[in-house]
PDB file of C-alpha atoms in Angstrom:
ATOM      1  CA  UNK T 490     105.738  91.893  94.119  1.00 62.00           C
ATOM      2  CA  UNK T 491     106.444  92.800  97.324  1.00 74.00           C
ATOM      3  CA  UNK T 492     109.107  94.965  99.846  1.00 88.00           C
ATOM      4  CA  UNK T 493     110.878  97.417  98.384  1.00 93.00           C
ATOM      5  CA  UNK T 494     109.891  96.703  95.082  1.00 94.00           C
ATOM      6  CA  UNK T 495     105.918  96.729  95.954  1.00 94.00           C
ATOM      7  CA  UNK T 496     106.635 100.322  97.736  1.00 95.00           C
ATOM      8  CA  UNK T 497     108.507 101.946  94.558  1.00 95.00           C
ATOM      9  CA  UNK T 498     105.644 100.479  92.301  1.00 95.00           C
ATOM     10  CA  UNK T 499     103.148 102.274  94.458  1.00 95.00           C
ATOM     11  CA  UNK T 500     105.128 105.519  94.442  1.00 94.00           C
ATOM     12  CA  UNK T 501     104.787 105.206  90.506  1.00 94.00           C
ATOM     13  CA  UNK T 502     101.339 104.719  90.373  1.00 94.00           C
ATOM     14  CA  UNK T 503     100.656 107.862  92.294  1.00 93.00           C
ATOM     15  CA  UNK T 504     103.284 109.730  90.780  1.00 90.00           C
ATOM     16  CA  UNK T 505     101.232 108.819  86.929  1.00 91.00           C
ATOM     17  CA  UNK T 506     102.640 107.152  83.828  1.00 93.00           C
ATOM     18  CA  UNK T 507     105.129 109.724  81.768  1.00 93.00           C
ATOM     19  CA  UNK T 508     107.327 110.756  85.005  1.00 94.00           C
ATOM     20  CA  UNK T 509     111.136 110.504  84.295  1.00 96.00           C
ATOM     21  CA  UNK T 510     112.200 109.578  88.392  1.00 96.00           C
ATOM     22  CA  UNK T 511     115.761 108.895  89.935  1.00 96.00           C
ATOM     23  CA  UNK T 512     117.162 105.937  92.053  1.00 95.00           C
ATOM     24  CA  UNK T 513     117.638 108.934  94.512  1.00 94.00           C
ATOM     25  CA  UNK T 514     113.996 109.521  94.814  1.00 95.00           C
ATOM     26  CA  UNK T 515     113.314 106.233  97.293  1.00 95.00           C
ATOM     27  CA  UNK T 516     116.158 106.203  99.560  1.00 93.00           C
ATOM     28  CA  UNK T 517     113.736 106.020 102.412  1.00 93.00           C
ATOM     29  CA  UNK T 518     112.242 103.302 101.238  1.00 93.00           C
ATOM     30  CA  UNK T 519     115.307 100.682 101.409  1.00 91.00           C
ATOM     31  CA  UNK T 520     118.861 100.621 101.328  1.00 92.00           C
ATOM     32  CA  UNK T 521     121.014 101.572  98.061  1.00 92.00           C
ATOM     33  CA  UNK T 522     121.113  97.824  97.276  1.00 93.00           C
ATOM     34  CA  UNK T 523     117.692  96.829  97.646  1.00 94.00           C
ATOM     35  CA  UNK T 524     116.496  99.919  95.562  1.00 95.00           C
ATOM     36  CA  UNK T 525     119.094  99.032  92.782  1.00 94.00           C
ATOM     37  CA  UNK T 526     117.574  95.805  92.752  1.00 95.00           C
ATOM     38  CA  UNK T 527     114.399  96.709  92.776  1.00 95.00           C
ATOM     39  CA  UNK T 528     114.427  99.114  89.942  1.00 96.00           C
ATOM     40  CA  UNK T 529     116.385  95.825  88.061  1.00 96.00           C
ATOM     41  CA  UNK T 530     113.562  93.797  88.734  1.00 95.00           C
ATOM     42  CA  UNK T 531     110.294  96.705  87.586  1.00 96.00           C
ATOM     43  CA  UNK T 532     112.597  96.794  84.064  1.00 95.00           C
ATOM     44  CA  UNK T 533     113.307  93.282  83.768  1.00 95.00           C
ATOM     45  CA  UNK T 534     109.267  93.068  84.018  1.00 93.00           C
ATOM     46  CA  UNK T 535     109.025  95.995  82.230  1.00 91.00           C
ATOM     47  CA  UNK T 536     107.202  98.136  84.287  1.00 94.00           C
ATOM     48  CA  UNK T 537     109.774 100.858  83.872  1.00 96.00           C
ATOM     49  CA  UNK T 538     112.118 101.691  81.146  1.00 95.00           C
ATOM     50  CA  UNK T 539     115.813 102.512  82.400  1.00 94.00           C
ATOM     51  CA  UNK T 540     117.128 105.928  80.238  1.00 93.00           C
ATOM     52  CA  UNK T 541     120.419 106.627  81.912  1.00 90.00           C
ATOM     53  CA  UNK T 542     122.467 105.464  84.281  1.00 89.00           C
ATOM     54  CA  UNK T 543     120.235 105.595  87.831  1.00 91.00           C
ATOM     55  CA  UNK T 544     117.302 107.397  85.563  1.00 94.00           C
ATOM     56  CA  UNK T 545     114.073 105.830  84.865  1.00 96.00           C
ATOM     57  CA  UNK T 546     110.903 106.445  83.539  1.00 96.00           C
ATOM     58  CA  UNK T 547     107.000 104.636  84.119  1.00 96.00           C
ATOM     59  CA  UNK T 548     106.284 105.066  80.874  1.00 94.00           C
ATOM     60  CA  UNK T 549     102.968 105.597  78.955  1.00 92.00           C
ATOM     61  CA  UNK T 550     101.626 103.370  76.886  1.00 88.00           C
ATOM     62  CA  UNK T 551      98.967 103.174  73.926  1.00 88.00           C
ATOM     63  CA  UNK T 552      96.922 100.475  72.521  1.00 80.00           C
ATOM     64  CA  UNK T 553      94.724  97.741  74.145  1.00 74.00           C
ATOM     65  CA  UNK T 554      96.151  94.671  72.468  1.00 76.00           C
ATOM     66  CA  UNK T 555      99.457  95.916  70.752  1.00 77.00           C
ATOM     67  CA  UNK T 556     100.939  97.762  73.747  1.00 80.00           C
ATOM     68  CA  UNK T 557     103.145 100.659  72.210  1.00 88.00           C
ATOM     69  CA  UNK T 558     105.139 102.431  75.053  1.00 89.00           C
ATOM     70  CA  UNK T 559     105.559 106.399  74.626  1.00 92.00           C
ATOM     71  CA  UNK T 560     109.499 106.804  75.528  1.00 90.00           C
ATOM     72  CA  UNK T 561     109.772 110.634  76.477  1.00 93.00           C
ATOM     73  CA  UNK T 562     112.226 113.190  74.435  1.00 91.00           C
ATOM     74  CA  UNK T 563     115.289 113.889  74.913  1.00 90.00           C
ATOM     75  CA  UNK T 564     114.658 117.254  75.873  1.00 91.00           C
ATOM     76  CA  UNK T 565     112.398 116.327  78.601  1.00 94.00           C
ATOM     77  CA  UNK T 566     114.992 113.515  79.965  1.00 94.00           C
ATOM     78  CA  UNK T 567     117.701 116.681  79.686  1.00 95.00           C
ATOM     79  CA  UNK T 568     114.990 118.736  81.779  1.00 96.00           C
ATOM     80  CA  UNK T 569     114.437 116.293  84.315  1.00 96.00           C
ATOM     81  CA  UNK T 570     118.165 116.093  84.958  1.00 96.00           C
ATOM     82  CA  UNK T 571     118.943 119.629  85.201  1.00 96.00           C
ATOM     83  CA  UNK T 572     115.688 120.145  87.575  1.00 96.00           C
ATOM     84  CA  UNK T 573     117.341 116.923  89.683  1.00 95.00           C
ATOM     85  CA  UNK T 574     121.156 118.238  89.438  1.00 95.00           C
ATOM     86  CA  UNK T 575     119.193 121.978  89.963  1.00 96.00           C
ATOM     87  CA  UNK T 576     121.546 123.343  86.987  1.00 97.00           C
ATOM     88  CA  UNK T 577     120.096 125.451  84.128  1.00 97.00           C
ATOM     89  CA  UNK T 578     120.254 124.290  80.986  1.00 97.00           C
ATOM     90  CA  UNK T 579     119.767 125.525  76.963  1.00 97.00           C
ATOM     91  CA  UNK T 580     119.644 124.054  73.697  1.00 94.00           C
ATOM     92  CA  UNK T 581     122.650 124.784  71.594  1.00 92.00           C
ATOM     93  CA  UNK T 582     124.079 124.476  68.494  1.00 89.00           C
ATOM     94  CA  UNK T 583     122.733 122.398  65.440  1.00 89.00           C
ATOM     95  CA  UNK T 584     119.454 121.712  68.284  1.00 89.00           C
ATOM     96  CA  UNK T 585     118.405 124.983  68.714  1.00 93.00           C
ATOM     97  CA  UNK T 586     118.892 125.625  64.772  1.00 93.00           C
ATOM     98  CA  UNK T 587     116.362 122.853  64.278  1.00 92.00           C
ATOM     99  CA  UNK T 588     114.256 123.837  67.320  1.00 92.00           C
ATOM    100  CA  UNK T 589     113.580 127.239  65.679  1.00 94.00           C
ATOM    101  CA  UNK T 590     112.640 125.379  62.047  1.00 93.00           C
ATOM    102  CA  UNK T 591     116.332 126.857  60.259  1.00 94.00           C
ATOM    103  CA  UNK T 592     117.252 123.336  59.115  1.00 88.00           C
ATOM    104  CA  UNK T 593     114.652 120.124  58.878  1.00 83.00           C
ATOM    105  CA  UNK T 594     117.863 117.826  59.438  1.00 78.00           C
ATOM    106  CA  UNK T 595     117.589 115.672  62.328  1.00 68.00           C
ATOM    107  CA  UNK T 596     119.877 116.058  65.349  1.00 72.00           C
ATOM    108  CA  UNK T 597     122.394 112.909  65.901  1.00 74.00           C
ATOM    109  CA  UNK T 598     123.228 114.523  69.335  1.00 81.00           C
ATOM    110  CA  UNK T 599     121.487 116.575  71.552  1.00 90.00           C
ATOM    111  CA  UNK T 600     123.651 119.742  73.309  1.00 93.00           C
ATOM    112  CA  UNK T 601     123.128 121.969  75.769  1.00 96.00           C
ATOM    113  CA  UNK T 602     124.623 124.521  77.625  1.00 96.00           C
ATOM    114  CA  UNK T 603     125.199 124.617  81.213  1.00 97.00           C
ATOM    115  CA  UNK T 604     125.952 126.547  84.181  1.00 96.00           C
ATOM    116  CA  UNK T 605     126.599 123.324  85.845  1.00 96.00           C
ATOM    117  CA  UNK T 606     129.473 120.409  85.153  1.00 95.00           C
ATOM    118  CA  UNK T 607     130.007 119.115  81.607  1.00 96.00           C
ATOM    119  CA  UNK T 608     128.271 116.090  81.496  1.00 94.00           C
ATOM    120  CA  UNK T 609     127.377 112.903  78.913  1.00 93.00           C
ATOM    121  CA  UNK T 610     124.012 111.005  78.936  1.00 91.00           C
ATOM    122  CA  UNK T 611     124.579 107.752  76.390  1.00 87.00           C
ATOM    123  CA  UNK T 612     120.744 107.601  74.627  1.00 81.00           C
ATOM    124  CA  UNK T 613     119.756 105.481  72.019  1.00 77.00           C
ATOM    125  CA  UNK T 614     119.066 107.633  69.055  1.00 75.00           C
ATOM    126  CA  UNK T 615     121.602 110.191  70.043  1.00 81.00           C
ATOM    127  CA  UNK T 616     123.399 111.106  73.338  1.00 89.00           C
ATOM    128  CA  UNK T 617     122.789 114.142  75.209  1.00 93.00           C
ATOM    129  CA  UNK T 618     125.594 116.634  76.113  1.00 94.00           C
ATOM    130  CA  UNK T 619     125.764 119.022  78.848  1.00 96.00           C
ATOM    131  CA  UNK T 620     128.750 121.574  78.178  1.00 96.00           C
ATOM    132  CA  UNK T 621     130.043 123.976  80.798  1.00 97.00           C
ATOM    133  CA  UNK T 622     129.400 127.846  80.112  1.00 96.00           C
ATOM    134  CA  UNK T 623     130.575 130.648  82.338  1.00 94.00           C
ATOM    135  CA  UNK T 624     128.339 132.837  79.434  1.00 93.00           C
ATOM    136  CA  UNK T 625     125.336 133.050  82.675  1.00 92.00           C
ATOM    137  CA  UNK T 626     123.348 136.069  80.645  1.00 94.00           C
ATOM    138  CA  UNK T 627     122.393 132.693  78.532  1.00 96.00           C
ATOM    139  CA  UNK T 628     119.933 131.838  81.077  1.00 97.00           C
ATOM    140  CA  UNK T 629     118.912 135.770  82.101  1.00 97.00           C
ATOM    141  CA  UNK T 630     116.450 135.501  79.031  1.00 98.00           C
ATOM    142  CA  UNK T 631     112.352 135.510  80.283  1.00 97.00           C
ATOM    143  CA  UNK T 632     111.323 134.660  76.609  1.00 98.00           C
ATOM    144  CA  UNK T 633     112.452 130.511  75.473  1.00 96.00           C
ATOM    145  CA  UNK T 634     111.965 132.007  72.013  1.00 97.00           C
ATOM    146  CA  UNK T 635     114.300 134.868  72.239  1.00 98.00           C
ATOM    147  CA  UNK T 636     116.976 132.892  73.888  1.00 97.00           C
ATOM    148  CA  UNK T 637     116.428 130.140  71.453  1.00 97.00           C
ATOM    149  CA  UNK T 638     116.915 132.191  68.901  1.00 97.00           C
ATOM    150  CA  UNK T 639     119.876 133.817  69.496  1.00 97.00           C
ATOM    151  CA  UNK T 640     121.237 130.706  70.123  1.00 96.00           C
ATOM    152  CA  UNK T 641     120.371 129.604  67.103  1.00 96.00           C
ATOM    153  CA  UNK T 642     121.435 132.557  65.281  1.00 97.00           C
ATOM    154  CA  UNK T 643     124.777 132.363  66.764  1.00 95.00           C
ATOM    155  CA  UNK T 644     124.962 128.727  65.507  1.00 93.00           C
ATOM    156  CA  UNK T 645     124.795 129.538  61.716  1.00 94.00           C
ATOM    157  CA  UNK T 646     126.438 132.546  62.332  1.00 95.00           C
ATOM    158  CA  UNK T 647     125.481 136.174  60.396  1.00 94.00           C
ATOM    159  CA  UNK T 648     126.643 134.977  57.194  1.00 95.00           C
ATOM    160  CA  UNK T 649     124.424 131.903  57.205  1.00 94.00           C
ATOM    161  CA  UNK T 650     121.324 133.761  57.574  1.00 96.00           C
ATOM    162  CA  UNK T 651     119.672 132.870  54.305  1.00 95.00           C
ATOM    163  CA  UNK T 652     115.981 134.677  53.589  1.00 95.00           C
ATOM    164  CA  UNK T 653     114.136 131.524  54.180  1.00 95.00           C
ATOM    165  CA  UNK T 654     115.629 131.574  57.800  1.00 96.00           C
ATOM    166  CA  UNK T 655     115.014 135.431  58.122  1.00 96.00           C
ATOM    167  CA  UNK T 656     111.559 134.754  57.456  1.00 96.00           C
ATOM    168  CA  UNK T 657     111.654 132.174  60.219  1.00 96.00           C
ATOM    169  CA  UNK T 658     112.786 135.051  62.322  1.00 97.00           C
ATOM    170  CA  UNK T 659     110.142 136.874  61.477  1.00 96.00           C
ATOM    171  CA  UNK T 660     107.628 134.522  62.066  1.00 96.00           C
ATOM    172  CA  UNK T 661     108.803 133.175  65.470  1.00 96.00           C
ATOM    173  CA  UNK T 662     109.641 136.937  66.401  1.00 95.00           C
ATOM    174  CA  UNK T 663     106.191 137.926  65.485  1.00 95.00           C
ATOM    175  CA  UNK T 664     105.004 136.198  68.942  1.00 95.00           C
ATOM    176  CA  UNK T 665     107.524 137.400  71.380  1.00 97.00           C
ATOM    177  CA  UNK T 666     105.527 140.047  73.254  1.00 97.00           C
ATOM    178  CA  UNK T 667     106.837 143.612  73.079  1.00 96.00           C
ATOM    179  CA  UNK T 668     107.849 143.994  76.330  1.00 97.00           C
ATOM    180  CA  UNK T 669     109.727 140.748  76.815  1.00 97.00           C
ATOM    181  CA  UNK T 670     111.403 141.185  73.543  1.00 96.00           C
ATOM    182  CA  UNK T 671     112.320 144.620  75.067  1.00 96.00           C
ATOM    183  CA  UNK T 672     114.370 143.038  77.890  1.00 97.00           C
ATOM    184  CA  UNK T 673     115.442 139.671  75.945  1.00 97.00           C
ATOM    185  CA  UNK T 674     117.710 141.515  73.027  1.00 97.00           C
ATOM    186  CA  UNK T 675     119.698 143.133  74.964  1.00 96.00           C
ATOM    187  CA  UNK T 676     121.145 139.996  75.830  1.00 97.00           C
ATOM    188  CA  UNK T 677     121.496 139.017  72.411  1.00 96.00           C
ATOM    189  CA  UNK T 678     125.120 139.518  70.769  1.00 95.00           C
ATOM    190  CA  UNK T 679     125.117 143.061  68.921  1.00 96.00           C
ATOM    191  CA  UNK T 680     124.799 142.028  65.155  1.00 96.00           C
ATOM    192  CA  UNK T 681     122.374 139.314  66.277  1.00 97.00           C
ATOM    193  CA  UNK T 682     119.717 142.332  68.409  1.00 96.00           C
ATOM    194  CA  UNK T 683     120.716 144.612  65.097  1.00 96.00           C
ATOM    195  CA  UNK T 684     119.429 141.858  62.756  1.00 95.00           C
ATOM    196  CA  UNK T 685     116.313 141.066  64.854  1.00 95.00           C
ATOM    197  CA  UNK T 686     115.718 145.221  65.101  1.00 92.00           C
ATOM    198  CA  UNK T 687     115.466 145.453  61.780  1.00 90.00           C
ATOM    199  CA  UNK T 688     112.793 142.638  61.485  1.00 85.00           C
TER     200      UNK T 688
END
C-alpha cells in the first residue's frame, strides 16, 4: 500500500474504526481520480465498506478468528450526511412511529424530513429518503423526544391513538423535563399538545 492509498489508510486509522467519511474528506491528499481509486482499492481489500455513492465507512469489527464487521445504522449514515450536506434532518412517518415503540413492525424505508433538497440514498435493507419541508418549527424542538413524538403522533394521526400507544406517551413523556416540555409543545400541532396536556 502506498501513495494516495497509504495516506487515506492512515487518515482512517487516526480517525478510529466506526467513522462514516466522504470521498470529499481527502482532496488534499490526491487528485479526484487517484482518491476514487484509492477508496476502490481499501474496499476491494476490504478495509472499508462503500454505503452510498462517494460514502464510506472503516468499519468495526468483532471476533478474533470469525471476523464479523459492525455496518452502522441507517440513522447514523442519514446523520453523517446531513452533518456533511450541513442540512437538518428528522425521522418521519412509519420511522418515527417505530422509533417511539407505537408499532414493533420493521421499517422497509427509512424517511426523513428536511430543510435541505429531497434526496435518495439506495441501502441494502431499505433506502433512505430525505424529503423537502418548508415546515422549519420541525427542527425548533430542544427535546429529540418531543419532536419525535409529535412526529409520530402526526403519523397515525388522532384517531389511531390506541391506549397501548397512549401509554407509550406516557411513558416516553414521563422523561421529558418540565421545562423543555414547556417550550417543545408549543410546537406541536394543537390536538397533538391537547392530547399530550392531558397526559
Amino acid at each position: 500500500m502506498e501513495g494516495t492509498q497509504k495516506q487515506i489508510y492512515d487518515c482512517l486509522l487516526k480517525g478510529g474504526r466506526g467513522k462514516i467519511f466522504f470521498a470529499q474528506d481527502f482532496t488534499t491528499l490526491g487528485t479526484s481520480d487517484s482518491i476514487r481509486q484509492a477508496l476502490c482499492a481499501l474496499t476491494d481489500d476490504r478495509i472499508i465498506v462503500r454505503l452510498a455513492r462517494g460514502v464510506y465507512c472503516f468499519p468495526r469489527v468483532v471476533g478474533e478468528y470469525n471476523i464479523h464487521i459492525i455496518y452502522p445504522s441507517k440513522d447514523e449514515i442519514a446523520e453523517a450526511i446531513a452533518q456533511k450536506s450541513q442540512i437538518r434532518i428528522a425521522p418521519y412517518g412509519d420511522q418515527a412511529a417505530y422509533l417511539m415503540g407505537f408499532t414493533g413492525l420493521q421499517i422497509g424505508r427509512y424517511t426523513y424530513l428536511t430543510d435541505g433538497a429531497p434526496r435518495r440514498i439506495g441501502q441494502k435493507g431499505g433506502d433512505i429518503i430525505f424529503l423537502h419541508t418548508s415546515e422549519v418549527r420541525i427542527f425548533s424542538f430542544v427535546n429529540i423526544t418531543m419532536q419525535l413524538l409529535s412526529l409520530a403522533m402526526r403519523s397515525v394521526g388522532k384517531e389511531g391513538i390506541t391506549p397501548e400507544i397512549r401509554e407509550c406517551i406516557r411513558e416516553r413523556l414521563s422523561k421529558v423535563p418540565q421545562k423543555e416540555l414547556e417550550h417543545d409543545i408549543k410546537l406541536c400541532p394543537v390536538w397533538v399538545a391537547d392530547l399530550l396536556m392531558k397526559l
